[in-house]
Amino acid sequence: MWTADSILETFVFPFAISLATLSVFMTALIPVLWIERKLAARLQGRVGPYEVGSPHGYLQPIADVLKLLSKADMIPTQADRLLFLFAPIWTGTCALWGVALIPFAPGLAAFRSDISLVLLLAVASLPGLGQMAAGWASANKYALVSALRVVGQVAAFEIPLIAGAITPAIVYGSLDLNTLTEAQPAVGFLFGHPLGIPSFLLFLVGMLAEGNRTPFDIAEAESELIAGVTIEYSGMRFALFYIGEYGSLFLFGLLACVLWFGGFRGPFVPGPHWLLLKGFAFFCFVTILRWSFIRLRIDQFLKISWSGFVPASFLLVLLAVWWVG
Amino acid sequence: MIAASQIEPVRPSPLDSRTGERREMTLHMGPQHPSMHGVLHLVVGLDGETVKWVDPDIGFLHRGVEKLCETLPWDAIAPVLERNDYLAPSTNSHAFCLAVEGLGGVDVPRRAQWLRCLADELSRISSHLVAWGTMGVDLGGAFGGGTSVFLYCLRERERILDIMQEWTGTRFHPNLSQIGGARYDVPAGFDRLLDTKLAEIDAKLDEMISMMEESPIFQARTRGIGVLSPELALGLGACGPVARASGLALDLRKTRPYEAYKEIDVPIVVRTEGDAYARYRVRIDEARVSIRLSRQILAGLPDGPIHGRPPVRSSKHKAPAGTSYAAVEGARGELGVWIRSDKEMSPTRVRLRSPSFANLSAIVYILPGHLIADVVAVLGSLDPVFGDVDR
């Protein structure tokens, strides 16, 4: 029997929450794009976007999106049509699911769960699947080589990423991101615990690999593979891959802030502003990393993962378990 | 020493008689590819990511320059040739003018000789700056630290272009050499300008080194990659920084000195590793040497006229009959021009010996066995200019 309450709870709330998350996420992506372009320009001694929304090109991201929207949607004749059309949607939306799990204020997340950390990590590894599908479906050799690299990359760097992220969960005995935020000392898990820094470093490396950032942007590697899996895509489908890439980077940034930097907590009033501020600061840090390094080769990359980061991950988890007792 | 003919290039595998296909996956890199240094089309045979063979396809930038020279009056050829190796423009016209002067026995004033050498040294610095920058992009991509290196390098190159602008009025193609002399004398206060700009570049070189060389990733990507043995380098006619990185002390400025280099001691930078790192490093050290040589040439600039009397400016001029070959040490190695004249208004035949072509031919030998990522690293370290390769 449908009551007013149950209808609200079943249909209206999820919809409203999804809409709210979507708008927060999309609004957050616009400054993310602008920050990246401006920061990269500063690092390289350029000014970056300047004319669109002068004096500092504030409207440039909007112009970028409008340009992509107006482009012809091309599908190669030999492509696997269904997979080709579906892959960008998959990659572009997965990061969004993850944002729904992030607690923005005490007890405030679009989707609350006792195991939100596990759910988030599961969701966050999904974009790779869309990239693989795109690489296979494009019927292009560059895309295929890139898809193979994505497989190797996801397999190799998921382990350090997860090991880093579950260390605070083991230490504080919870998989709920809200509880984990509350349980941290005031300086955050990063400085408030001896395992903070090693676990953060592992997470950072895994995150850079997952988010396709130099020195680990092996899959896209545009000086070798031109555009990697996105080589045959144009217009909005191409943009969806970028929404996915920046989205997952931003999502990982938020997760890092939740797990190591105290999430929504901060001086004065705790709340979403602290989390977003930390998230953007973290994104700037990652951007600086990106524009300062050159790329590793795929074999060197896999080697340092399997012989360095993966053993270190297991060691870290063992240490965390030993610490808890 | 092994004769070069004994070292066989790795040829593309034959087509399967039944299926009509090759065993390897063929990947066509270029001519439109971000790291093919212009318009190289490279057919790569891949087994997984391992390169089994490469089949270069050149000629996309062929403009028929040698043929064009046969239709132009003698004094109009040098500016056209400057478009060949467009990253070190003044070396091209210099080589051509030397060849024509050898033909006619033209006496070039000493001051003009030194000015030409100064322009060569400056263009060598700017060319090497572009070489590191593009190598950075090849290694790091347009969305990463590689582009940062590239833009820093171009920023420094801008200073050389500023110097050329002050001197000749043109930033990119100075068009300095003319048959029998130099077209422009240095302006007043030029020594101060040169000194400041070169000091700025010299200071920034350390920054480049810390961006590239001190990064363990750069070391991992270039050490032991694309090793060119001295025998192979000699056999292929490799020259310039590529040959010197393989342990061959080949430098025309030293081995067959011309003009100002007869009086100036040019230290040759040689490394023995022969890998991509050595080629990069030789260029860095050479740029340092060139900065010093530029200062030295300007300090010792002889007085006198900058071109002989009368200057060869008339389109009706006919060079004496005969053949002549002259070469200068360009930024990429021995840049030679061979001319045959039948005492006509234009040369009967012009043949260019381009260093980029000789250096590029090494890829067929050294790339097999490497990964896709190494293809671009090696290509970046060989630094071919396609205006020069395809002519």
XYZ file of C-alpha atoms in Angstrom:
716
model
C 0.000 0.000 0.000
C 1.480 3.347 -1.037
C 1.341 6.047 1.558
C 2.375 9.609 0.982
C 5.548 8.959 2.974
C 6.573 5.848 1.124
C 5.972 7.498 -2.264
C 8.134 10.386 -1.168
C 10.815 8.040 0.059
C 10.777 5.708 -2.930
C 10.440 8.117 -5.838
C 10.785 11.749 -4.891
C 13.762 11.751 -2.517
C 16.168 9.720 -4.664
C 15.243 11.832 -7.641
C 15.698 15.090 -5.776
C 18.960 13.892 -4.260
C 20.273 12.740 -7.626
C 19.403 16.071 -9.132
C 21.112 17.914 -6.301
C 24.232 15.755 -6.566
C 24.297 16.158 -10.311
C 24.111 19.915 -10.078
C 26.758 20.093 -7.338
C 29.017 17.826 -9.344
C 28.585 19.615 -12.654
C 28.984 23.004 -11.000
C 32.155 21.775 -9.332
C 33.569 20.584 -12.667
C 33.458 24.060 -14.191
C 35.927 25.626 -11.725
C 37.964 22.414 -11.935
C 38.453 22.883 -15.678
C 39.235 26.555 -15.258
C 41.700 25.936 -12.419
C 43.526 23.316 -14.433
C 43.891 25.551 -17.471
C 44.954 28.605 -15.503
C 47.332 26.741 -13.232
C 48.954 24.923 -16.136
C 49.371 28.232 -17.925
C 50.972 29.805 -14.856
C 53.382 26.894 -14.513
C 54.420 27.268 -18.132
C 54.799 31.027 -18.131
C 51.618 31.636 -20.103
C 48.431 33.512 -19.169
C 45.948 30.840 -20.205
C 42.362 31.583 -21.214
C 41.791 35.306 -21.085
C 39.192 36.510 -23.557
C 36.068 34.458 -22.903
C 34.642 36.076 -19.784
C 37.447 38.603 -19.566
C 39.609 39.523 -17.808
C 40.496 36.005 -16.714
C 38.542 33.689 -18.945
C 36.061 32.652 -16.275
C 33.599 31.524 -18.924
C 36.103 29.446 -20.862
C 34.860 26.057 -19.543
C 31.350 26.925 -20.673
C 32.642 27.889 -24.085
C 34.537 24.591 -24.231
C 31.415 22.594 -23.485
C 29.337 24.582 -25.958
C 31.904 23.955 -28.645
C 31.885 20.237 -27.966
C 28.080 20.179 -27.997
C 27.988 21.752 -31.429
C 30.306 19.184 -33.001
C 29.167 16.440 -35.349
C 28.740 13.055 -33.728
C 30.828 10.663 -35.781
C 30.651 6.895 -35.547
C 33.203 4.835 -37.471
C 31.540 2.397 -39.881
C 33.476 -0.563 -38.510
C 32.811 0.253 -34.892
C 30.827 -1.969 -32.588
C 27.935 0.448 -32.554
C 26.185 -0.394 -29.332
C 29.366 -0.575 -27.293
C 30.745 2.538 -28.958
C 27.701 4.598 -28.040
C 27.369 3.188 -24.557
C 31.005 3.396 -23.376
C 31.243 7.195 -22.928
C 27.970 7.306 -21.023
C 29.269 4.624 -18.693
C 32.583 6.352 -18.112
C 31.016 9.783 -17.776
C 28.424 8.861 -15.189
C 30.307 6.457 -12.926
C 32.153 9.192 -11.066
C 28.811 10.828 -10.368
C 27.596 7.784 -8.495
C 30.581 8.054 -6.210
C 29.919 11.691 -5.315
C 26.538 10.615 -3.972
C 28.344 8.696 -1.227
C 30.566 11.535 -0.005
C 29.423 13.075 3.300
C 29.358 16.831 2.771
C 28.312 17.713 6.317
C 27.739 15.661 9.490
C 25.256 13.001 8.421
C 24.593 14.649 5.059
C 25.273 12.490 2.048
C 23.060 11.947 -0.954
C 23.157 8.248 -0.284
C 23.913 7.069 3.246
C 25.264 3.626 3.836
C 27.219 1.755 6.479
C 29.637 0.537 3.841
C 29.926 3.719 1.818
C 33.720 3.391 1.513
C 33.423 -0.017 -0.146
C 30.645 1.206 -2.412
C 32.665 4.243 -3.391
C 35.786 2.239 -4.211
C 33.688 -0.172 -6.241
C 32.047 2.631 -8.191
C 35.311 4.473 -8.688
C 36.907 1.563 -10.514
C 34.078 1.355 -13.037
C 35.202 4.086 -15.501
C 38.052 1.815 -16.584
C 35.485 -0.625 -17.894
C 33.996 2.036 -20.126
C 37.457 2.905 -21.433
C 38.180 -0.712 -22.242
C 34.844 -0.973 -24.039
C 35.549 2.192 -25.991
C 38.998 0.958 -26.984
C 37.599 -2.322 -28.218
C 34.554 -0.849 -29.935
C 36.376 1.892 -31.847
C 37.947 -0.522 -34.347
C 41.154 1.482 -34.214
C 44.587 0.083 -33.454
C 45.644 3.015 -31.315
C 42.472 2.634 -29.272
C 43.099 -1.085 -28.963
C 46.656 -0.666 -27.699
C 45.364 1.947 -25.296
C 42.606 -0.362 -24.064
C 45.202 -3.028 -23.354
C 47.155 -0.496 -21.348
C 44.017 0.440 -19.400
C 43.584 -3.213 -18.429
C 47.139 -3.455 -17.169
C 46.884 -0.141 -15.398
C 43.613 -0.797 -13.605
C 44.784 -4.225 -12.489
C 48.103 -2.907 -11.229
C 46.999 0.234 -9.459
C 43.681 -0.711 -7.963
C 45.531 -2.560 -5.213
C 47.593 0.347 -3.837
C 44.559 2.585 -4.147
C 42.322 0.274 -2.145
C 45.029 -0.609 0.380
C 45.618 3.070 1.017
C 41.924 3.799 1.387
C 41.075 0.941 3.737
C 43.910 1.677 6.162
C 41.922 4.403 7.987
C 38.907 2.091 7.849
C 40.875 -0.651 9.599
C 42.326 1.755 12.142
C 38.984 3.319 13.061
C 36.946 0.160 12.593
C 34.303 1.506 10.253
C 33.463 1.508 6.571
C 31.148 4.487 6.844
C 32.747 7.647 5.476
C 30.766 9.789 7.897
C 32.043 7.836 10.907
C 35.573 7.885 9.519
C 35.450 11.661 9.240
C 34.236 12.051 12.793
C 36.755 9.543 14.182
C 39.847 11.393 12.910
C 41.894 13.594 15.218
C 41.735 17.339 14.586
C 44.871 17.301 12.396
C 43.356 14.600 10.209
C 44.403 11.009 9.739
C 47.363 12.144 7.637
C 49.275 13.704 10.529
C 47.310 12.260 13.400
C 48.416 8.699 12.892
C 51.758 7.016 12.030
C 50.156 5.119 9.149
C 48.613 8.288 7.751
C 51.418 9.367 5.459
C 52.327 5.972 3.935
C 48.699 5.122 3.285
C 48.116 8.530 1.718
C 51.113 8.130 -0.600
C 49.882 4.761 -1.828
C 46.444 6.210 -2.398
C 47.920 9.172 -4.247
C 49.885 6.969 -6.624
C 46.886 4.775 -7.287
C 44.748 7.825 -7.784
C 47.112 9.414 -10.305
C 47.141 6.180 -12.270
C 43.360 5.818 -12.102
C 42.786 9.440 -13.037
C 45.172 9.134 -15.997
C 47.560 11.817 -14.809
C 51.253 12.145 -15.599
C 53.577 10.478 -14.732
C 51.068 7.654 -15.098
C 48.959 8.769 -18.044
C 50.061 5.676 -19.897
C 46.663 4.866 -21.364
C 46.084 8.171 -23.049
C 49.777 8.886 -23.751
C 48.981 11.282 -26.510
C 52.519 11.620 -27.809
C 52.422 7.880 -28.514
C 48.793 6.858 -28.914
C 47.430 10.261 -29.983
C 44.228 10.181 -27.919
C 44.176 6.646 -26.589
C 40.739 5.115 -26.328
C 39.008 8.365 -27.203
C 40.678 8.625 -30.604
C 37.523 7.963 -32.640
C 35.204 10.019 -30.463
C 34.042 13.520 -31.165
C 31.713 16.098 -29.722
C 29.797 15.355 -26.583
C 30.769 11.683 -26.469
C 34.379 12.768 -26.291
C 33.463 15.290 -23.628
C 31.839 12.549 -21.558
C 35.207 10.797 -21.275
C 36.669 14.005 -19.973
C 33.812 14.526 -17.570
C 34.550 11.008 -16.371
C 38.271 11.676 -16.063
C 37.974 14.976 -14.250
C 34.999 13.692 -12.309
C 36.843 10.686 -10.977
C 39.842 12.832 -10.191
C 37.636 15.232 -8.279
C 35.886 12.319 -6.596
C 39.204 10.827 -5.500
C 40.219 14.254 -4.294
C 37.103 14.456 -2.149
C 37.693 10.934 -0.885
C 41.269 11.806 0.022
C 39.987 14.836 1.919
C 37.420 12.723 3.737
C 39.890 10.011 4.701
C 43.056 11.994 5.442
C 42.243 15.669 5.820
C 39.214 15.588 8.054
C 36.529 15.933 5.381
C 33.875 18.480 6.258
C 35.504 19.262 9.592
C 37.336 22.509 10.036
C 37.613 25.579 12.217
C 34.454 27.642 12.859
C 31.488 25.951 11.192
C 31.990 22.440 9.808
C 30.232 21.839 6.539
C 30.424 21.343 2.783
C 32.486 24.497 2.287
C 35.439 22.935 4.084
C 35.240 19.755 2.064
C 34.975 21.604 -1.243
C 37.789 23.963 -0.301
C 40.039 21.051 0.589
C 38.935 19.245 -2.559
C 39.927 22.160 -4.778
C 43.240 22.606 -2.968
C 43.944 18.935 -3.479
C 43.031 19.236 -7.139
C 45.514 22.105 -7.526
C 48.209 19.915 -5.999
C 47.448 17.113 -8.450
C 47.450 19.571 -11.334
C 50.880 20.867 -10.388
C 52.127 17.279 -10.279
C 50.644 16.650 -13.690
C 52.270 19.583 -15.392
C 55.713 18.940 -13.893
C 56.420 15.320 -14.790
C 57.040 13.361 -17.913
C 55.516 9.970 -18.465
C 56.769 6.543 -17.479
C 56.832 3.715 -19.972
C 54.196 1.002 -19.637
C 56.639 -1.761 -18.655
C 58.414 0.433 -16.096
C 55.044 1.483 -14.793
C 53.800 -2.068 -14.298
C 57.120 -3.090 -12.828
C 57.121 -0.444 -10.125
C 53.560 -1.336 -9.320
C 53.906 -5.107 -9.023
C 57.335 -5.112 -7.436
C 57.012 -1.970 -5.341
C 53.569 -0.642 -4.639
C 51.663 -3.922 -4.405
C 53.971 -5.507 -1.786
C 53.981 -2.192 0.050
C 50.184 -2.250 0.023
C 50.016 -5.658 1.639
C 52.593 -4.611 4.193
C 50.566 -1.528 5.010
C 47.346 -3.457 5.512
C 49.168 -5.974 7.733
C 50.621 -3.119 9.771
C 47.207 -1.550 10.153
C 45.723 -4.839 11.319
C 48.621 -5.332 13.721
C 48.135 -1.791 15.007
C 44.491 -2.397 15.786
C 45.517 -5.574 17.555
C 85.902 -2.181 -37.387
C 82.848 -3.782 -38.923
C 81.843 -2.488 -42.323
C 78.452 -0.860 -42.181
C 77.181 -3.046 -45.008
C 77.452 -6.002 -42.648
C 74.841 -4.532 -40.344
C 71.495 -5.312 -41.873
C 68.390 -3.251 -41.242
C 65.357 -5.117 -39.936
C 63.027 -5.308 -42.901
C 59.227 -5.593 -42.708
C 58.130 -9.182 -42.371
C 56.800 -10.774 -45.586
C 53.095 -11.083 -46.244
C 51.615 -14.454 -45.467
C 51.039 -16.245 -48.774
C 47.678 -17.632 -47.686
C 46.014 -14.746 -45.869
C 47.871 -11.882 -47.504
C 48.496 -10.374 -44.089
C 51.524 -9.858 -41.899
C 52.151 -11.674 -38.654
C 52.550 -8.459 -36.728
C 50.003 -5.766 -36.193
C 50.966 -2.834 -38.374
C 50.449 0.554 -36.829
C 50.687 3.606 -39.030
C 52.239 6.406 -37.004
C 51.953 9.638 -38.885
C 52.064 11.618 -41.085
C 49.511 13.238 -38.789
C 50.734 12.249 -35.378
C 51.698 14.499 -32.470
C 55.272 13.231 -32.200
C 56.379 12.533 -35.726
C 58.318 15.808 -35.865
C 56.304 17.083 -38.742
C 55.334 14.626 -41.384
C 57.158 11.355 -40.902
C 54.991 8.381 -41.740
C 56.228 5.381 -39.835
C 54.718 1.964 -40.447
C 55.476 0.011 -37.300
C 55.197 -3.757 -37.028
C 54.056 -4.546 -33.496
C 53.985 -7.683 -31.440
C 51.978 -6.542 -28.449
C 53.720 -3.292 -27.706
C 57.111 -4.450 -28.932
C 58.320 -2.995 -32.197
C 59.449 -5.721 -34.581
C 60.284 -3.539 -37.549
C 59.739 -0.028 -38.755
C 59.218 1.109 -42.308
C 59.675 4.864 -42.634
C 57.866 6.634 -45.432
C 59.212 10.087 -46.106
C 58.503 12.729 -48.696
C 55.357 14.385 -47.378
C 57.174 17.691 -47.177
C 58.964 17.343 -50.508
C 58.959 20.726 -52.190
C 61.420 20.084 -54.985
C 63.872 22.629 -53.617
C 66.843 21.209 -55.517
C 64.934 21.464 -58.784
C 63.673 24.909 -57.886
C 67.258 26.078 -57.457
C 67.916 25.266 -61.111
C 65.387 27.900 -62.152
C 66.464 30.702 -59.822
C 69.166 33.311 -60.371
C 72.275 32.699 -58.297
C 71.652 35.351 -55.699
C 68.039 34.304 -55.094
C 68.805 30.755 -54.026
C 70.210 31.270 -50.545
C 66.944 32.650 -49.041
C 65.033 29.682 -50.473
C 67.468 27.198 -48.991
C 67.052 28.761 -45.550
C 63.612 27.135 -45.500
C 65.153 23.666 -45.525
C 66.481 23.217 -42.043
C 64.109 25.817 -40.697
C 65.231 25.439 -37.094
C 68.773 26.532 -37.899
C 68.133 28.660 -40.983
C 71.371 30.537 -41.426
C 73.464 27.362 -41.748
C 71.708 26.470 -45.024
C 72.460 29.680 -46.834
C 75.946 29.675 -45.387
C 76.732 26.289 -46.933
C 75.322 27.357 -50.293
C 77.288 30.588 -50.344
C 80.473 28.720 -49.479
C 79.841 26.368 -52.388
C 79.260 29.181 -54.882
C 82.257 31.074 -53.605
C 84.346 27.928 -54.101
C 83.077 27.808 -57.659
C 84.011 31.341 -58.507
C 86.994 31.765 -56.263
C 85.287 34.715 -54.629
C 87.246 36.314 -51.847
C 85.063 36.877 -48.799
C 86.055 39.655 -46.382
C 87.108 38.332 -42.998
C 84.485 40.293 -41.117
C 81.744 38.710 -43.218
C 83.152 35.249 -42.550
C 83.059 35.811 -38.825
C 79.560 37.257 -38.934
C 78.280 34.194 -40.762
C 79.831 31.917 -38.170
C 78.259 33.975 -35.416
C 74.846 33.530 -37.021
C 75.497 29.785 -37.278
C 76.349 29.528 -33.602
C 73.250 31.455 -32.592
C 71.019 29.303 -34.750
C 72.654 26.213 -33.288
C 71.642 27.326 -29.809
C 68.073 28.011 -30.887
C 67.835 24.735 -32.757
C 69.083 22.719 -29.793
C 66.580 24.485 -27.556
C 63.779 23.337 -29.833
C 65.264 19.848 -29.890
C 65.056 19.471 -26.102
C 61.609 20.967 -26.047
C 60.219 18.607 -28.637
C 61.923 15.695 -26.933
C 60.174 16.752 -23.735
C 56.821 16.750 -25.516
C 57.588 13.336 -26.979
C 58.346 11.953 -23.546
C 55.710 13.763 -21.560
C 52.904 14.600 -23.904
C 50.934 17.720 -24.574
C 49.079 17.302 -21.283
C 51.927 17.001 -18.870
C 55.352 18.138 -17.828
C 56.708 17.651 -21.332
C 54.859 20.694 -22.592
C 56.187 22.729 -19.713
C 59.737 21.899 -20.802
C 58.814 22.704 -24.385
C 57.445 26.102 -23.514
C 60.420 26.958 -21.315
C 62.704 26.066 -24.215
C 60.731 28.178 -26.654
C 60.813 31.062 -24.211
C 64.605 30.898 -24.200
C 64.743 30.540 -27.959
C 62.804 33.776 -28.164
C 65.915 35.552 -26.893
C 67.922 34.290 -29.859
C 65.163 35.500 -32.165
C 65.328 38.887 -30.453
C 69.048 39.025 -31.160
C 68.473 38.140 -34.808
C 65.780 40.779 -35.085
C 68.093 43.467 -33.779
C 70.766 42.339 -36.166
C 68.994 41.495 -39.419
C 65.461 42.796 -38.957
C 64.112 39.274 -39.334
C 63.456 36.949 -36.452
C 63.355 33.569 -38.045
C 65.093 33.539 -41.419
C 67.915 36.036 -41.034
C 69.057 35.681 -44.642
C 72.468 36.869 -43.600
C 74.829 35.103 -45.986
C 75.058 36.342 -49.520
C 77.495 35.276 -52.186
C 80.731 37.026 -51.427
C 79.867 38.362 -48.003
C 77.271 39.063 -45.394
C 74.187 41.178 -45.894
C 73.969 42.907 -42.537
C 76.566 44.265 -40.184
C 75.940 44.108 -36.456
C 74.270 47.231 -35.093
C 75.786 49.506 -32.479
C 75.492 48.169 -28.954
C 75.090 44.647 -30.269
C 77.750 43.158 -28.010
C 75.880 44.291 -24.913
C 72.597 42.868 -26.206
C 74.201 39.551 -27.115
C 75.932 39.336 -23.791
C 72.762 39.920 -21.763
C 70.594 37.569 -23.791
C 73.145 34.784 -23.818
C 73.731 35.152 -20.085
C 69.987 34.769 -19.575
C 69.902 31.608 -21.658
C 72.955 30.235 -19.913
C 71.311 30.731 -16.540
C 68.130 29.006 -17.694
C 70.019 25.989 -19.012
C 70.405 24.780 -15.445
C 66.656 24.982 -15.069
C 66.183 22.780 -18.145
C 68.672 20.304 -16.754
C 66.833 20.118 -13.464
C 63.491 19.726 -15.251
C 64.675 16.888 -17.448
C 67.866 15.277 -16.385
C 67.440 15.275 -12.633
C 64.096 13.577 -13.015
C 64.491 9.814 -12.493
C 61.681 9.295 -14.979
C 63.650 11.055 -17.703
C 66.662 8.901 -16.902
C 64.552 5.747 -17.031
C 63.033 6.754 -20.332
C 66.258 7.642 -22.143
C 69.164 5.649 -20.701
C 70.046 2.681 -22.868
C 67.268 3.488 -25.340
C 67.993 3.522 -29.071
C 71.703 2.758 -28.801
C 73.516 3.652 -32.012
C 76.896 1.959 -32.248
C 79.842 3.956 -33.625
C 80.215 1.516 -36.544
C 76.592 1.919 -37.536
C 76.723 5.669 -37.090
C 79.749 5.867 -39.354
C 78.227 3.558 -41.928
C 75.009 5.542 -42.129
C 76.817 8.831 -42.451
C 75.321 10.011 -39.187
C 76.684 13.361 -38.190
C 76.351 16.180 -35.741
C 75.194 15.523 -32.181
C 73.931 12.051 -33.155
C 77.378 10.899 -34.281
C 79.127 12.654 -31.396
C 76.833 10.924 -28.906
C 78.010 7.619 -30.352
C 81.639 8.381 -29.658
C 82.642 9.745 -33.068
C 84.553 13.004 -32.841
C 83.066 14.350 -36.068
C 82.673 18.089 -36.259
C 83.439 20.039 -39.401
C 84.337 23.045 -37.317
C 87.271 21.017 -36.018
C 88.005 18.386 -38.648
C 87.726 20.686 -41.685
C 87.711 24.206 -40.283
C 86.263 26.972 -42.384
C 86.093 30.739 -42.005
C 86.221 31.872 -38.366
C 86.789 28.357 -37.036
C 90.240 28.325 -38.579
C 91.276 30.766 -35.892
C 89.082 29.651 -33.024
C 89.521 26.446 -31.142
C 86.228 24.553 -31.070
C 85.974 21.971 -28.303
C 84.118 18.887 -29.524
C 81.555 17.404 -27.160
C 81.708 13.621 -27.388
C 79.890 10.972 -25.398
C 80.252 7.255 -25.778
C 76.903 5.802 -24.690
C 75.159 6.332 -28.024
C 71.693 6.274 -26.444
C 68.892 8.812 -26.403
C 70.234 10.308 -23.200
C 73.689 10.864 -24.697
C 72.199 12.602 -27.727
C 70.197 14.907 -25.476
C 73.195 15.590 -23.265
C 75.528 16.326 -26.178
C 73.089 19.015 -27.307
C 73.028 20.609 -23.860
C 76.813 20.738 -23.692
C 77.031 21.941 -27.262
C 74.691 24.805 -26.567
C 76.995 25.838 -23.748
C 79.956 25.678 -26.113
C 78.029 27.680 -28.693
C 77.233 30.375 -26.168
C 80.924 30.673 -25.422
C 81.886 30.619 -29.108
C 79.347 33.331 -29.931
C 80.899 35.615 -27.362
C 84.366 34.732 -28.596
C 83.493 35.415 -32.242
C 81.876 38.735 -31.445
C 84.839 39.773 -29.298
C 87.331 38.913 -32.017
C 85.265 40.304 -34.901
C 87.749 41.721 -37.448
C 87.257 45.192 -38.855
C 86.632 45.817 -42.521
C 83.912 45.580 -45.144
C 81.211 42.934 -44.931
C 81.053 42.096 -48.615
C 83.403 42.115 -51.531
C 83.240 44.655 -54.345
C 81.021 44.523 -56.278
C 78.499 42.538 -54.230
C 76.840 39.743 -56.162
C 73.381 41.169 -56.338
C 72.625 41.281 -60.006
C 70.295 38.666 -61.401
C 72.301 38.717 -64.591
C 75.383 37.382 -62.898
C 76.757 34.101 -64.199
C 78.925 31.878 -62.037
C 81.953 30.251 -63.669
C 81.551 26.710 -64.977
C 82.548 23.811 -62.751
C 81.450 21.828 -59.736
C 81.839 22.640 -56.103
C 80.963 21.103 -52.762
C 80.946 22.945 -49.473
C 79.635 21.949 -46.080
C 79.147 23.631 -42.757
C 78.528 22.084 -39.373
C 74.822 22.731 -39.016
C 72.851 22.125 -35.857
C 72.221 18.554 -37.014
C 75.585 17.816 -38.554
C 77.275 18.094 -41.907
C 75.059 20.276 -44.058
C 76.501 20.113 -47.522
C 75.687 21.688 -50.869
C 77.002 20.394 -54.188
C 76.653 22.608 -57.226
C 77.311 22.215 -60.913
C 77.471 25.336 -62.984
C 77.633 25.595 -66.768
C 78.109 29.360 -66.715
C 74.412 30.032 -66.925
C 72.141 32.394 -65.009
C 71.211 29.524 -62.673
C 73.002 26.427 -61.427
C 72.645 23.350 -63.622
C 72.262 21.068 -60.645
C 72.101 21.569 -56.900
C 72.309 18.625 -54.546
C 71.852 18.957 -50.808
C 73.436 16.656 -48.292
C 71.043 16.913 -45.386
C 72.143 15.762 -41.940
C 68.589 15.048 -40.803
C 68.169 12.444 -43.524
C 71.348 10.609 -42.593
C 70.501 10.667 -38.898
C 66.898 9.614 -39.434
C 67.958 6.564 -41.425
C 69.219 5.036 -38.182
C 65.687 4.304 -36.932
C 65.343 1.250 -39.169
C 68.282 -0.286 -37.327
C 67.852 0.855 -33.771
C 64.104 0.826 -33.147
C 63.290 -2.910 -33.451
C 63.077 -4.489 -30.012
C 61.918 -1.327 -28.300
C 58.408 -0.404 -27.176
C 56.011 2.088 -28.774
C 56.887 4.639 -26.126
C 60.562 4.355 -27.109
C 59.795 5.070 -30.752
C 58.917 8.644 -29.931
C 61.768 8.980 -27.430
C 64.342 7.855 -30.007
C 62.823 10.003 -32.715
C 62.919 12.991 -30.390
C 66.571 12.339 -29.617
C 67.504 12.108 -33.323
C 65.887 15.498 -33.885
C 65.101 15.329 -37.591
C 63.712 18.384 -39.345
C 61.451 17.412 -42.165
C 62.082 20.436 -44.285
C 65.620 19.119 -44.359
C 64.819 15.410 -44.806
C 62.323 15.794 -47.633
C 63.759 18.941 -49.227
